PDB file of C-alpha atoms in Angstrom:
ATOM      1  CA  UNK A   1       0.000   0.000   0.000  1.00 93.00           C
ATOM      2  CA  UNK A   2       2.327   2.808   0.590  1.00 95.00           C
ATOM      3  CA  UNK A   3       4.854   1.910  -2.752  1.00 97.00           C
ATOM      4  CA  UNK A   4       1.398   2.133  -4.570  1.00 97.00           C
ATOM      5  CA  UNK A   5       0.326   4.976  -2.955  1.00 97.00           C
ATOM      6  CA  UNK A   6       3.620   6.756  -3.657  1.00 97.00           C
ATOM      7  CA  UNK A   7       3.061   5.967  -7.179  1.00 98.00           C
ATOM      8  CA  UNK A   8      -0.244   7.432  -7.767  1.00 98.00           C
ATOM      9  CA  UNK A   9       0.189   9.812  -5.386  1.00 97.00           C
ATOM     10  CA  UNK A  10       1.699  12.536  -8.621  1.00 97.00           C
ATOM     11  CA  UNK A  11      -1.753  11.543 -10.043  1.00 97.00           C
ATOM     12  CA  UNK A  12      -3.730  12.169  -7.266  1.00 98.00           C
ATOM     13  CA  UNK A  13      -2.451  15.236  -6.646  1.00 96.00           C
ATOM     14  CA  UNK A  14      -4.004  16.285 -10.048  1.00 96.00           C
ATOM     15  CA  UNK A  15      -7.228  15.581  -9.381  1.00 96.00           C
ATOM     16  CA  UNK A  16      -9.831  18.141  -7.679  1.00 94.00           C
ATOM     17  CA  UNK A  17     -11.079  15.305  -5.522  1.00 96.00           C
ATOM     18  CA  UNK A  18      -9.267  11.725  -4.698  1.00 98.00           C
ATOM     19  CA  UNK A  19      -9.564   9.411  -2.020  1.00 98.00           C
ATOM     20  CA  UNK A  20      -6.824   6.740  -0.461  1.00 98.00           C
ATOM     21  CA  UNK A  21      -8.538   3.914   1.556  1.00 97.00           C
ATOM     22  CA  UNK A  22      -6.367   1.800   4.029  1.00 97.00           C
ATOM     23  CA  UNK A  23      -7.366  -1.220   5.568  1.00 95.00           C
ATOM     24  CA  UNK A  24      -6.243  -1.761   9.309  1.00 95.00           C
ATOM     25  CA  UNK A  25      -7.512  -3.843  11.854  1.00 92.00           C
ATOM     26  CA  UNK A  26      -8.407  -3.786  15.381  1.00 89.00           C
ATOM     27  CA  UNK A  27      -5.163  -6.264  15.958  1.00 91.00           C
ATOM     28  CA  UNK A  28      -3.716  -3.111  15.397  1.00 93.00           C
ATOM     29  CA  UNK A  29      -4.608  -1.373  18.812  1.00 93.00           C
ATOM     30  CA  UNK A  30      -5.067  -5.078  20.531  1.00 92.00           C
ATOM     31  CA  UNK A  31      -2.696  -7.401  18.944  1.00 92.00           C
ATOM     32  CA  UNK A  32      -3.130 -11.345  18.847  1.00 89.00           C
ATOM     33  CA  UNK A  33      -0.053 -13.695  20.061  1.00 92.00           C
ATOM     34  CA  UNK A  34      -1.078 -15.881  17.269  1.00 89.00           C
ATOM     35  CA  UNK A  35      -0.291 -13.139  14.370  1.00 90.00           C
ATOM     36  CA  UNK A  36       2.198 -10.766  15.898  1.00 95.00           C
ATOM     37  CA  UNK A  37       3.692 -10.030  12.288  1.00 96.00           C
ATOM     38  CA  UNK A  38       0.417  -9.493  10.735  1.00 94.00           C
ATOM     39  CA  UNK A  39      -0.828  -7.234  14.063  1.00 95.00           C
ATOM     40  CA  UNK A  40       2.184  -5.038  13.409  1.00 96.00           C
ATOM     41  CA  UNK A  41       1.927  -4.661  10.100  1.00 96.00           C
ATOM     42  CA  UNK A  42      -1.476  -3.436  10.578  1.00 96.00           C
ATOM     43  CA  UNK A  43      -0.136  -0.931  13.329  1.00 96.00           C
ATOM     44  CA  UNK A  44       2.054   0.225  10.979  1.00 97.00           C
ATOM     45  CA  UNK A  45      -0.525   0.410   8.106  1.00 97.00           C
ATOM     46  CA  UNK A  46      -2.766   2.684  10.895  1.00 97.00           C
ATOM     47  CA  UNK A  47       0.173   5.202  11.799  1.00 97.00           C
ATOM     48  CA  UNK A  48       1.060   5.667   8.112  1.00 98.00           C
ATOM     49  CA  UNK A  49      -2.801   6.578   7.435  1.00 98.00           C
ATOM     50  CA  UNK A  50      -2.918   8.983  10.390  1.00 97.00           C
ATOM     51  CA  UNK A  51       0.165  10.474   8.762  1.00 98.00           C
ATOM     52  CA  UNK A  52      -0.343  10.493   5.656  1.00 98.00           C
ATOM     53  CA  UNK A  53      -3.720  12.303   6.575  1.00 98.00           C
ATOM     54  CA  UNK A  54      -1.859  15.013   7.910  1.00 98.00           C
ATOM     55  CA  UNK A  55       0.631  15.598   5.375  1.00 97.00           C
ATOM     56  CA  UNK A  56      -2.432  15.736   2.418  1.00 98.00           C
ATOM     57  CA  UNK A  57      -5.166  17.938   5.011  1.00 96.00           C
ATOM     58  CA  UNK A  58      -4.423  21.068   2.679  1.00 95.00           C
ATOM     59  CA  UNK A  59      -4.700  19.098  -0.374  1.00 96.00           C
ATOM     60  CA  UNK A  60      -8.084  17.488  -1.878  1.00 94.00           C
ATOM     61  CA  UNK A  61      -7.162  13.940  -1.383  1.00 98.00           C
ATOM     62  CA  UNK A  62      -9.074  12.288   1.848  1.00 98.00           C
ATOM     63  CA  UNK A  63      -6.977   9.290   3.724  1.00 98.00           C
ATOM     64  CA  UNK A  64      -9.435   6.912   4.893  1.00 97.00           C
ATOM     65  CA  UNK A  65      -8.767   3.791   7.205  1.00 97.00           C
ATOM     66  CA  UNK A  66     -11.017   1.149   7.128  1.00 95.00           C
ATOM     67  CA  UNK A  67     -10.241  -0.784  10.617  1.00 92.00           C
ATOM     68  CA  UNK A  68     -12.601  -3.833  10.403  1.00 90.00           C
ATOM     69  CA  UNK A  69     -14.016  -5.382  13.295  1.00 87.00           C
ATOM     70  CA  UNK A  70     -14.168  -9.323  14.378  1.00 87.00           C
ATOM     71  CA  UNK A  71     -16.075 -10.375  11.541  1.00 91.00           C
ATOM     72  CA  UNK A  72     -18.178 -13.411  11.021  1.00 92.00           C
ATOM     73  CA  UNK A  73     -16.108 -15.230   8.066  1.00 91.00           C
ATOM     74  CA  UNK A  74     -13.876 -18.596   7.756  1.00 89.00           C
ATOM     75  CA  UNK A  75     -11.203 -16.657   7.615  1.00 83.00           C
ATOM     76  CA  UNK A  76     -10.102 -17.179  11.105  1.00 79.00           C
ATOM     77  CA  UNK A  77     -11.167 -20.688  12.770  1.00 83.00           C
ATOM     78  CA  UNK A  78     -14.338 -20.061  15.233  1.00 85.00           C
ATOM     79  CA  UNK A  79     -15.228 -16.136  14.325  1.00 83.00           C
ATOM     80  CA  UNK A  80     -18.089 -17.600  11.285  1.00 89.00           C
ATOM     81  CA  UNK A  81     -20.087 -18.881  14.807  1.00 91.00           C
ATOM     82  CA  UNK A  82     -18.778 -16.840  16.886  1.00 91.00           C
ATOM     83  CA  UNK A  83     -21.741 -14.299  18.590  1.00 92.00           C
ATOM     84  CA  UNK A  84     -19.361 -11.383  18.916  1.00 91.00           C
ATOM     85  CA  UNK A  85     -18.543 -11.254  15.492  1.00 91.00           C
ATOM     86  CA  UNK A  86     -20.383  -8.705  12.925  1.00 91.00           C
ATOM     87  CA  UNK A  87     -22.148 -10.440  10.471  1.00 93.00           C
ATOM     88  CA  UNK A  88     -20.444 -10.236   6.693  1.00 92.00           C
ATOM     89  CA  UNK A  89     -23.522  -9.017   5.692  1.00 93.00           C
ATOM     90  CA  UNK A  90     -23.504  -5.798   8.053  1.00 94.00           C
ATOM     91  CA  UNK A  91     -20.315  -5.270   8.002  1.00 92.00           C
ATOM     92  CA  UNK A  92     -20.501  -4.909   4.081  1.00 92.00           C
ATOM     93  CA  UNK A  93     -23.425  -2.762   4.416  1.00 94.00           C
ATOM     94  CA  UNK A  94     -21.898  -0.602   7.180  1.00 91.00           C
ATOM     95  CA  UNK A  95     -18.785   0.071   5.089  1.00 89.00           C
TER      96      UNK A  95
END
């Protein structure tokens, strides 16, 4: 994300309007012993958005970070069943 946003970023710049989405994760502010490499890379992900946010307020391109919840897929064993998970379908809706 951030070689590809470097990129198009001369692009971007260009335009009168432009958006950059991110994708975090809540293992980013609560990591999981299981996946410490993937919970840091999403920390990292996060800081870079918040930023890159900062560095682009005075231009027109919005930085927005998409930090999804526990959501109810097969990705990770138990979360499809598990009650605390958002269900695909509102989580799609919602974002």
């Amino acid at each position: 994300p951030i070689r590809l946003t470097a990129a198009l970023l001369p692009h971007l710049r260009k335009q009168p309007n432009a958006a950059i989405l991110t994708v975090s994760s809540g293992l980013a502010f609560v990591p999981l012993v299981a996946t410490p490499t993937y919970s840091a890379t999403k920390a990292a992900i996060h800081s870079w958005s918040q930023s890159l946010r900062t560095q682009l307020a005075d231009t027109g391109i919005d930085v927005i970070e998409i930090a999804p919840p526990a959501v109810a897929t097969d990705l990770m064993p138990g979360h499809a069943e598990n009650p605390n998970s958002m269900p695909l379908d509102a989580y799609i809706a919602e974002t």
